[in-house]
Coordinates of C-alpha atoms (C1' of nucleotides) in Angstrom, one line a residue:
Chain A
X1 CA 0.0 0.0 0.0
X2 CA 1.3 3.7 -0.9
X3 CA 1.4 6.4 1.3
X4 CA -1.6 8.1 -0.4
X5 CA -3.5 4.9 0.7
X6 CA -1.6 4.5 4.1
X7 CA -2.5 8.1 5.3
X8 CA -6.1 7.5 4.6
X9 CA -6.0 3.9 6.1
X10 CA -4.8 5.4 9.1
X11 CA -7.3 8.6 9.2
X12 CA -9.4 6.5 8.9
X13 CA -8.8 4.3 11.8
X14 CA -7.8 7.9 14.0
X15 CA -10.6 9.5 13.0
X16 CA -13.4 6.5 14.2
X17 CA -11.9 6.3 17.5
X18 CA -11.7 9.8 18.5
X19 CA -13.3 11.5 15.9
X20 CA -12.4 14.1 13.5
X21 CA -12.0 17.2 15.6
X22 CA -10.2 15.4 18.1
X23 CA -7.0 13.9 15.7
X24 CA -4.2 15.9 15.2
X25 CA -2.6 15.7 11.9
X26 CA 0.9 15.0 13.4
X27 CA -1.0 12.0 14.9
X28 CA -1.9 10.7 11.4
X29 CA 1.1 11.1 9.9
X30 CA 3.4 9.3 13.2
X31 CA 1.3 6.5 12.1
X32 CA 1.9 7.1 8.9
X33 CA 5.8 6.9 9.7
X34 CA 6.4 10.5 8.1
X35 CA 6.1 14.1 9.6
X36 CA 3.2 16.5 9.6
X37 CA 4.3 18.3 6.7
X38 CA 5.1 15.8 4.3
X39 CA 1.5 15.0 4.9
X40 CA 0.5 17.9 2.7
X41 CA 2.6 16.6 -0.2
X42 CA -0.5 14.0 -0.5
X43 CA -3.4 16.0 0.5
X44 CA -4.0 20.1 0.6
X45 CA -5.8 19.8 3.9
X46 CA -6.4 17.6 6.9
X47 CA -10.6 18.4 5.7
X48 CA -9.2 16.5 2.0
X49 CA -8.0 13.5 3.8
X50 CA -11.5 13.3 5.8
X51 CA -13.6 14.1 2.5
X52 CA -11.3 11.5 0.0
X53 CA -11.9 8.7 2.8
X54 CA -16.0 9.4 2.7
X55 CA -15.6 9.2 -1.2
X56 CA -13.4 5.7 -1.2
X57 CA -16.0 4.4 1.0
X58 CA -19.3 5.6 -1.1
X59 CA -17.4 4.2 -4.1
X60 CA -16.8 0.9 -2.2
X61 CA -20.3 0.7 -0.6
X62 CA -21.6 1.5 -4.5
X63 CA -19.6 -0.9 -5.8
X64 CA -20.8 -3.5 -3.9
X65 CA -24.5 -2.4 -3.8
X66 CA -24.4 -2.6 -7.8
X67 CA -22.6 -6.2 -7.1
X68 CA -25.6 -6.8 -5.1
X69 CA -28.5 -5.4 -7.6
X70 CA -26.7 -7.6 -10.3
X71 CA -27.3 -11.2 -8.0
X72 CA -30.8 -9.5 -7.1
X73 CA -32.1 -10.8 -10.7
X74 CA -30.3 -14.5 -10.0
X75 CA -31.0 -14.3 -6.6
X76 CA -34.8 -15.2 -7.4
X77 CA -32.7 -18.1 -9.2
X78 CA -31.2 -18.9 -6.4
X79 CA -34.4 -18.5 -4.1
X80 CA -34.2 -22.6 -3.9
X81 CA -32.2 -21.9 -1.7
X82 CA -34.6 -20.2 0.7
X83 CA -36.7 -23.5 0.6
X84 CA -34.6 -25.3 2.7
X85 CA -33.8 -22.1 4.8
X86 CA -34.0 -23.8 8.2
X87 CA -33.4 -22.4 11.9
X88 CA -29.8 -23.4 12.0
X89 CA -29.4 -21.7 8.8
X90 CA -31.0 -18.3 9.6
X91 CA -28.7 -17.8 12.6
X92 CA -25.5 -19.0 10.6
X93 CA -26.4 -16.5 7.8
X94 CA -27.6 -13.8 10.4
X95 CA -24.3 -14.2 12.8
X96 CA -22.3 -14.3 9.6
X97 CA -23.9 -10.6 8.6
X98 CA -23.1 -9.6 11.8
X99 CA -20.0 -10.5 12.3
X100 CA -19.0 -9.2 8.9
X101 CA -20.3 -6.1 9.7
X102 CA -18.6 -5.8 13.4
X103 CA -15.0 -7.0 11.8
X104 CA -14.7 -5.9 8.7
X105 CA -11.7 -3.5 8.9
X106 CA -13.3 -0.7 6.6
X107 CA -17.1 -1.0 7.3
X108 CA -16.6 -1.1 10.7
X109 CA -14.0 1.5 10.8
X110 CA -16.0 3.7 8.4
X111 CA -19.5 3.2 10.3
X112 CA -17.9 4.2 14.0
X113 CA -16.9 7.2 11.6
X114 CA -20.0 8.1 10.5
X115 CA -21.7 7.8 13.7
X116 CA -19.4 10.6 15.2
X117 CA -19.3 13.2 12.3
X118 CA -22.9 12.3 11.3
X119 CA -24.2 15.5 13.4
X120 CA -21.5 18.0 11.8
X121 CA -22.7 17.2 8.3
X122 CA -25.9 16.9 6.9
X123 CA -24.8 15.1 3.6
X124 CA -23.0 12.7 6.2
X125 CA -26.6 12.4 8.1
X126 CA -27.7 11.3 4.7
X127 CA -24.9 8.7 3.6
X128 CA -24.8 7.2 7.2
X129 CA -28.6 6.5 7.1
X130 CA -29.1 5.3 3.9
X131 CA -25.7 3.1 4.4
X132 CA -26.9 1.7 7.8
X133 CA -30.6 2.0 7.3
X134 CA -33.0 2.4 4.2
X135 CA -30.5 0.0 1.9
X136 CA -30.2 -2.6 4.7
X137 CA -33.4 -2.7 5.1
X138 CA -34.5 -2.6 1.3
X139 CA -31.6 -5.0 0.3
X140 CA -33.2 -7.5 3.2
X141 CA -36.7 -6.8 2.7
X142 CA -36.1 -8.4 -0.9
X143 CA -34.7 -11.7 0.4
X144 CA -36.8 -12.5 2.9
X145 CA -39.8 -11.5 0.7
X146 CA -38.1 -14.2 -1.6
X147 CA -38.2 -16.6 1.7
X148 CA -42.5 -15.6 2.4
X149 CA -42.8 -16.3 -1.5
X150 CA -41.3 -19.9 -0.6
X151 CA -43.6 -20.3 2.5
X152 CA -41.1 -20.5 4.7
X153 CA -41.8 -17.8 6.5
X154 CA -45.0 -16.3 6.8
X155 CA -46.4 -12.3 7.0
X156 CA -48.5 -10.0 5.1
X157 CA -46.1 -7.1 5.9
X158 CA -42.8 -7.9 4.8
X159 CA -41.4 -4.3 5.6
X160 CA -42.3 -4.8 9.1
X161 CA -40.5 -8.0 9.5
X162 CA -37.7 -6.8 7.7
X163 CA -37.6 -4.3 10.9
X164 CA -38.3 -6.9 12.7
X165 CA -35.5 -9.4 11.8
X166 CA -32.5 -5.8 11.4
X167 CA -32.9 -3.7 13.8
X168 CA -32.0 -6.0 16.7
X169 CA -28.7 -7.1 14.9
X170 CA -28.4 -3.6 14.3
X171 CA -28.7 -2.4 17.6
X172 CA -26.6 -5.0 18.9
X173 CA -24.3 -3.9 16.4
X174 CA -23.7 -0.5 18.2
X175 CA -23.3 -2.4 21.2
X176 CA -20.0 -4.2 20.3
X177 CA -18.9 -1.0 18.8
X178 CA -19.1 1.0 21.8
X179 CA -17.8 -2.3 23.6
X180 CA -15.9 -5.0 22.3
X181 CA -15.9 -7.0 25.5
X182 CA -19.9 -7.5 25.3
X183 CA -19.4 -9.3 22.4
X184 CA -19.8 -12.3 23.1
X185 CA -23.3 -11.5 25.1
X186 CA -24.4 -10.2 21.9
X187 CA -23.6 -12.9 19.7
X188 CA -26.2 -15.2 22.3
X189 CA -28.6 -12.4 22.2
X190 CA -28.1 -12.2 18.3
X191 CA -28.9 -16.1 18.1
X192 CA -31.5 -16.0 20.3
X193 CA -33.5 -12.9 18.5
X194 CA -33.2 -15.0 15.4
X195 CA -34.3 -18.3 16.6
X196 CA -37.4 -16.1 18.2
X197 CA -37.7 -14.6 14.7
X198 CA -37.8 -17.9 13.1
X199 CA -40.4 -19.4 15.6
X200 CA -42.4 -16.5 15.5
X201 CA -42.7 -16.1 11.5
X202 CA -42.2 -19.5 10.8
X203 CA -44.4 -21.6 8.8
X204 CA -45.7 -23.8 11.5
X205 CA -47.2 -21.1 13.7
X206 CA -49.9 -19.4 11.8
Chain B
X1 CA -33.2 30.5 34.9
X2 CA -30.1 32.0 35.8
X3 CA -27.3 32.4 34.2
X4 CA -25.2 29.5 35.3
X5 CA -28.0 27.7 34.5
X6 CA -29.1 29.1 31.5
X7 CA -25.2 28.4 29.7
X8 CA -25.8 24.5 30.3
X9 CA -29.1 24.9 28.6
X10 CA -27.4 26.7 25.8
X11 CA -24.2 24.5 25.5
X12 CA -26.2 21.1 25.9
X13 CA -28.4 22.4 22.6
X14 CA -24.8 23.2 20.5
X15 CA -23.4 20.2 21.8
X16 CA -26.1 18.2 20.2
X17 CA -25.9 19.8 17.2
X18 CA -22.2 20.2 16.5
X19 CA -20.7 18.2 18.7
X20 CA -18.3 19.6 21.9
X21 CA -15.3 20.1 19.5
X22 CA -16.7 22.0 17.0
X23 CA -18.7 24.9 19.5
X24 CA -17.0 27.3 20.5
X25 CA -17.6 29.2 24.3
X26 CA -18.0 32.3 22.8
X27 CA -21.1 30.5 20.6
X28 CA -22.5 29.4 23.9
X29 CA -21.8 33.0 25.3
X30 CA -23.4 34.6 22.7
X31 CA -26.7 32.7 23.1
X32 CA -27.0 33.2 26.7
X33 CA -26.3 36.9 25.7
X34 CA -22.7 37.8 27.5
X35 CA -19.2 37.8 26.6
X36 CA -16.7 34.7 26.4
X37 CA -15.2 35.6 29.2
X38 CA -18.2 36.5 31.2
X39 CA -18.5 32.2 30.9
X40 CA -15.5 31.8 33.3
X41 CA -17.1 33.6 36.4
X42 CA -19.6 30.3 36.1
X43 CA -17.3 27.6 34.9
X44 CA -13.6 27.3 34.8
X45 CA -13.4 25.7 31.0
X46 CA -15.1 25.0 28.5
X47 CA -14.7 21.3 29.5
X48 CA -16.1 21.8 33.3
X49 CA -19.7 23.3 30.8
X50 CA -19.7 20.0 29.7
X51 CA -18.7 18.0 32.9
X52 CA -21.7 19.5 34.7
X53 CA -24.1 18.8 31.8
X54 CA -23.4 15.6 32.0
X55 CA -23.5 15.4 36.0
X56 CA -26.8 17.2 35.8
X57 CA -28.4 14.8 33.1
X58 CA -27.1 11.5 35.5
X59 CA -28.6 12.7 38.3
X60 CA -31.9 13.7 36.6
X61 CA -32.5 10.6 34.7
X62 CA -31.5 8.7 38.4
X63 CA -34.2 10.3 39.8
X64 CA -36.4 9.5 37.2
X65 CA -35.1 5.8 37.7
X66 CA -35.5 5.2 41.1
X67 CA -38.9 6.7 40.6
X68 CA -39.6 4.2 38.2
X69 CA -38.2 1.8 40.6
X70 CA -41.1 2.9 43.5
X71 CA -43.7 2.1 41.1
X72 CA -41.8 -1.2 40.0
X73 CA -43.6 -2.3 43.2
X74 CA -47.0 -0.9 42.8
X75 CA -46.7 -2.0 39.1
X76 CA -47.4 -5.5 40.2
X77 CA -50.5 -3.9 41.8
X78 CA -51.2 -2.0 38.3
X79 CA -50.7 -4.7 36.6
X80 CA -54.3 -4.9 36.1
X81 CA -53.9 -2.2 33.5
X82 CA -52.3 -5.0 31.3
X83 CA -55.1 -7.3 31.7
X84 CA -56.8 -5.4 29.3
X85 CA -54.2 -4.2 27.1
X86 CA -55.2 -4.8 23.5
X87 CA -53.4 -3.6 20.2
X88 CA -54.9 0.1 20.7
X89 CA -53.7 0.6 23.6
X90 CA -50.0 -1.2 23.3
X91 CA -49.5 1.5 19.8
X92 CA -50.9 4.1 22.3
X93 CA -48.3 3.0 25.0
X94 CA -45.4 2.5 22.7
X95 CA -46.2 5.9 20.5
X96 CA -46.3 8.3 23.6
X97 CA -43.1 6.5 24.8
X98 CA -41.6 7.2 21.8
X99 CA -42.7 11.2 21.0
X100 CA -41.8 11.6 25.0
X101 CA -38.0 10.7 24.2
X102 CA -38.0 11.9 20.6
X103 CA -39.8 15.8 21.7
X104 CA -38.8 15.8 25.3
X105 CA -35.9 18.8 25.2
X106 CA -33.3 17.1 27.7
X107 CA -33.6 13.9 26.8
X108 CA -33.5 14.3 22.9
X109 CA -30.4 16.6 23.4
X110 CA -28.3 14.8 25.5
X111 CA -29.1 11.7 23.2
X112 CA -28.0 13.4 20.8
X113 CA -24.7 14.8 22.3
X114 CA -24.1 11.4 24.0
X115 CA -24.2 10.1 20.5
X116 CA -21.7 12.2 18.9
X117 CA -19.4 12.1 22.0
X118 CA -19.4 8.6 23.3
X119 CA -16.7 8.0 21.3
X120 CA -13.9 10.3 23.0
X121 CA -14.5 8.5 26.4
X122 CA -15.2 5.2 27.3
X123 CA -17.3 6.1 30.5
X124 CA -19.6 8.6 28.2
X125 CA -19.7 5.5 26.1
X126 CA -21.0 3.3 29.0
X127 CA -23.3 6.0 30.1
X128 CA -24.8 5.9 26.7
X129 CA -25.1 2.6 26.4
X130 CA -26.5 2.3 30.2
X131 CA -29.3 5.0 29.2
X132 CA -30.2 3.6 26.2
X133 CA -29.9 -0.2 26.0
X134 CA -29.4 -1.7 29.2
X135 CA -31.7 0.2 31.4
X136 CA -35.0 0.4 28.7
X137 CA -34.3 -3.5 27.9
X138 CA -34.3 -3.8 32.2
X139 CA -37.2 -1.5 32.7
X140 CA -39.4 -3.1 29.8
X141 CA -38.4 -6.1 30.4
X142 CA -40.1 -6.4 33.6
X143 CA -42.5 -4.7 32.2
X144 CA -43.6 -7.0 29.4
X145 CA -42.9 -9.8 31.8
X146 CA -46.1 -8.7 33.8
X147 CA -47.9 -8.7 30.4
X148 CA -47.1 -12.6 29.4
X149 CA -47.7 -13.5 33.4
X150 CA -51.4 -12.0 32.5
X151 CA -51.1 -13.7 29.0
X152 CA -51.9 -11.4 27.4
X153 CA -48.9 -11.9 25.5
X154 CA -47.0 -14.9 25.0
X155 CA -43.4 -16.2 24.8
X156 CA -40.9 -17.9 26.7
X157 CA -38.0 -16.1 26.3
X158 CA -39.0 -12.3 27.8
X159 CA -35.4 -11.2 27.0
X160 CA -35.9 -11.6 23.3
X161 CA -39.1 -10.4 23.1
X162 CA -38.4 -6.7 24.9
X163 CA -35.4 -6.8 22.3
X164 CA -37.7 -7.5 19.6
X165 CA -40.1 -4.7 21.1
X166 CA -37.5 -2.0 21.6
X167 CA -34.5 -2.5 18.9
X168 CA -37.3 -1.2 16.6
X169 CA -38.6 1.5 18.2
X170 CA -35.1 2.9 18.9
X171 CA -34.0 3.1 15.5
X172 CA -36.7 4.6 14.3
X173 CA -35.8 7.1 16.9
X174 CA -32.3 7.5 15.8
X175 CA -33.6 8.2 12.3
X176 CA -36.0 11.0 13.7
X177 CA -33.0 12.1 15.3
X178 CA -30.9 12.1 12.1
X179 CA -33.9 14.0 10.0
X180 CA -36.8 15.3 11.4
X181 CA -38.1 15.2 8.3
X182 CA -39.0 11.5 8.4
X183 CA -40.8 11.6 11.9
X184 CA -44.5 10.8 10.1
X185 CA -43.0 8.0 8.4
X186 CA -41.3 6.6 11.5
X187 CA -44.9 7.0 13.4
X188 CA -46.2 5.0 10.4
X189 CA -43.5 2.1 10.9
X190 CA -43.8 2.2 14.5
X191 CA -47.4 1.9 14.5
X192 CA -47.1 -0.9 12.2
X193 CA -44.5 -2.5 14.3
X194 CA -46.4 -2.7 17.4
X195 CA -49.4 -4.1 15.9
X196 CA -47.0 -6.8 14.1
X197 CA -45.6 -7.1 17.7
X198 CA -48.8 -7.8 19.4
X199 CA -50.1 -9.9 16.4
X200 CA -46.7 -12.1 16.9
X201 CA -47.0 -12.7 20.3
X202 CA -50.4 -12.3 21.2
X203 CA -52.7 -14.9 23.2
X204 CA -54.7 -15.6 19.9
X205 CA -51.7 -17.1 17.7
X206 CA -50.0 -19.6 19.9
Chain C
dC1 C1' 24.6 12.9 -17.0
dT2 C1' 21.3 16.0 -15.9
dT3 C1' 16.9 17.4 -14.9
dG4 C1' 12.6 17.4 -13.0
dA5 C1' 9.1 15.4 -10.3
dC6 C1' 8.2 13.0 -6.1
dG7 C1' 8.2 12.7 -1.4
dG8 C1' 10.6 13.4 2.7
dC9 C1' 12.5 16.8 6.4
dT10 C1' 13.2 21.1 9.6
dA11 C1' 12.1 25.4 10.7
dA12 C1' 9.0 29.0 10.5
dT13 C1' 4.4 31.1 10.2
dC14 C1' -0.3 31.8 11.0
dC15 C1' -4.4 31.8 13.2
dG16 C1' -8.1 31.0 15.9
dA17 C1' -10.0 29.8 20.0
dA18 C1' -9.5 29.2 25.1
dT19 C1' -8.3 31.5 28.8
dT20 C1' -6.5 35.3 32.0
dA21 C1' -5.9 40.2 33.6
dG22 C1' -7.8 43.8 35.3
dC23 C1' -11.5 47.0 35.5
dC24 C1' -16.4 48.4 36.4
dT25 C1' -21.2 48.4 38.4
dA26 C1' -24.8 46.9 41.2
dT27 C1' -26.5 44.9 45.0
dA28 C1' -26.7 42.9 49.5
dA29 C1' -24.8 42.3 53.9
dT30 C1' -22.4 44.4 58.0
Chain D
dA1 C1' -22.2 54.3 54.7
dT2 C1' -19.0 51.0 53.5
dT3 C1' -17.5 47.0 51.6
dA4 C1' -17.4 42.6 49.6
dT5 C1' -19.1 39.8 46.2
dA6 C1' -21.2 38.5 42.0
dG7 C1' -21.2 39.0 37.4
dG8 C1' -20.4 41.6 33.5
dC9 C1' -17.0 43.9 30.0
dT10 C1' -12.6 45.0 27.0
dA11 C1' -8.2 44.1 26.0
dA12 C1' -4.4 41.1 26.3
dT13 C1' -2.2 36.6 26.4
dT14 C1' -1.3 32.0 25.4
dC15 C1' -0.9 28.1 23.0
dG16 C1' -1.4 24.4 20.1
dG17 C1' -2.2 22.7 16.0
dA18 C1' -2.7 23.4 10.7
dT19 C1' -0.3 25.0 7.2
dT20 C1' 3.7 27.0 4.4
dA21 C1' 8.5 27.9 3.0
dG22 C1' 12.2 26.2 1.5
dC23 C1' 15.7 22.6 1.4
dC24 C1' 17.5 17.9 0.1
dG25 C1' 18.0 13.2 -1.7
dT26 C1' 16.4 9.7 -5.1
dC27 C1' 15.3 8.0 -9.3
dA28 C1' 13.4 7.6 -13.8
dA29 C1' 13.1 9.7 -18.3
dG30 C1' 15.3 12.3 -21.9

DNA sequence: CTTGACGGCTAATCCGAATTAGCCTATAAT
DNA sequence: ATTATAGGCTAATTCGGATTAGCCGTCAAG
């Protein structure tokens, strides 16, 4: 990795622990293994840094979105799949999500990010909830209406199961983010909540 | 209000809005209506507006706890209330709950602030997390649990179904928070949350 | 081989925001 | 009546951190 990238990379992780304000550009660069100065050779302003990381990660999170919209055509192909969804396989695929989105060097960095600058910046109000909540929830509401078309599970409001099902992982989410060490709490209250989810929408009940 | 007063007010409202690092005192001085400096015969630093904010909030939301905690008693007593709690009144219940922390001037700004800040320090991040996770999940929790023990509603995992109840409801809060803009179609989703909720685990589907 | 761009460094500079100094008025207590 | 205190002001002061100036070595292209 260059030092372009390098600076950014560690911004980046600078910037989701203490937030923007609080990161001193001599702090960034020490990680960077260069002086303060030398930083400018790369970007014009500590602000560029900040603002070329939020663009990286929009491209990225495009990137993959369009990745996403792409399967979303096969993925009714693939919706056999979905017919043999069972329990154990809901809470492998949900703690998988989860623990994709908790580890995931840049998502996770990028999210803490978001959370702390989100107030400053209206545009960054925008990109942190439609990252974090209207695609989540869109992007899910389409596969598990793909599962209710199966009859494996069972609702006449898909949207509201879609809450349902993401915003406990989601808010569990936070919770590791503000505190590794509950972790592991979450990840039996993240198994329970789905196993719940399952019995409560599952085919056998209504 | 007085003065000394009257700067926490206006601090706590930049705060939320900016974030500490961004506000400057002589903001805060300007919308109590005096001169930085005048700030410093109330508080030594900028930081000590803050400390006290914070101290204030604590002790004000502890009150409001251990008031909660008298009636935890007579609750039991109340609990008649519950016997007849049908889907009108549970979206009734879980609206106000949710306009009362969304509208409510303290609450919403420190929530706000808490959000932005929790970062910086890990016992604002536990006092976060404490306010709102832990303690709501606790408090409804026990709550709920008087509902199923008058079956009204049923499950046998309580935990999971206050997180199911909640998680929900406190992201559609965050979003409010985010854009205000969005509030009537958070009401919408909530509405239709609670009325999947109580459909889910009401008496009539098991 | 020499030249120019690249990327590093040290030593200023700049600047803005927090804080302090020191003064003034009003009011309340002795 | 005097004085102390509270609380306001203007004018410094301080200070730290972002940025700029200007220098130097390296290396690839001509």
């Amino acid at each position: 990795m260059d030092t372009k990238q390098r600076i950014l990379d560690e911004a980046l992780t600078l910037f989701s622990q203490k937030g923007y304000a609080n990161v001193y550009v001599g702090e960034i660069a020490q990680k960077v293994g260069i002086k303060a100065p030398s930083l400018y050779k790369h970007y014009k302003s500590k602000r560029a840094i900040f603002d070329a990381i939020v663009e990286q990660m929009s491209e990225s999170f495009a990137k993959q979105a369009s990745a996403l919209n792409i399967n979303g055509t096969d993925a009714e192909v693939d919706a056999g799949i979905y017919k043999t969804m069972d329990e154990k396989h809901l809470i492998e695929l949900g703690t998988n999500l989860f623990l994709y989105y908790l580890h995931d060097d840049y998502t996770s960095r990028f999210r803490k990010m978001l959370t702390i600058e989100q107030f400053a910046d209206k545009d960054l109000a925008d990109t942190y909830m439609s990252l974090y909540f209207d695609k989540p929830i869109e992007y899910q509401s389409q596969l598990l209406g793909l599962i209710v078309k199966q009859g494996v599970l069972v609702t006449d409001d898909v949207k509201t199961m879609t809450l349902h099902f993401y915003a406990p992982i989601y808010q569990l989410l936070t919770v590791c983010d503000r505190d590794p060490s509950r972790e592991p709490e979450a990840l039996k209250m993240l198994q329970d909540h789905i196993r719940q989810f399952n019995k409560l929408y599952g085919r056998t009940i209504s």
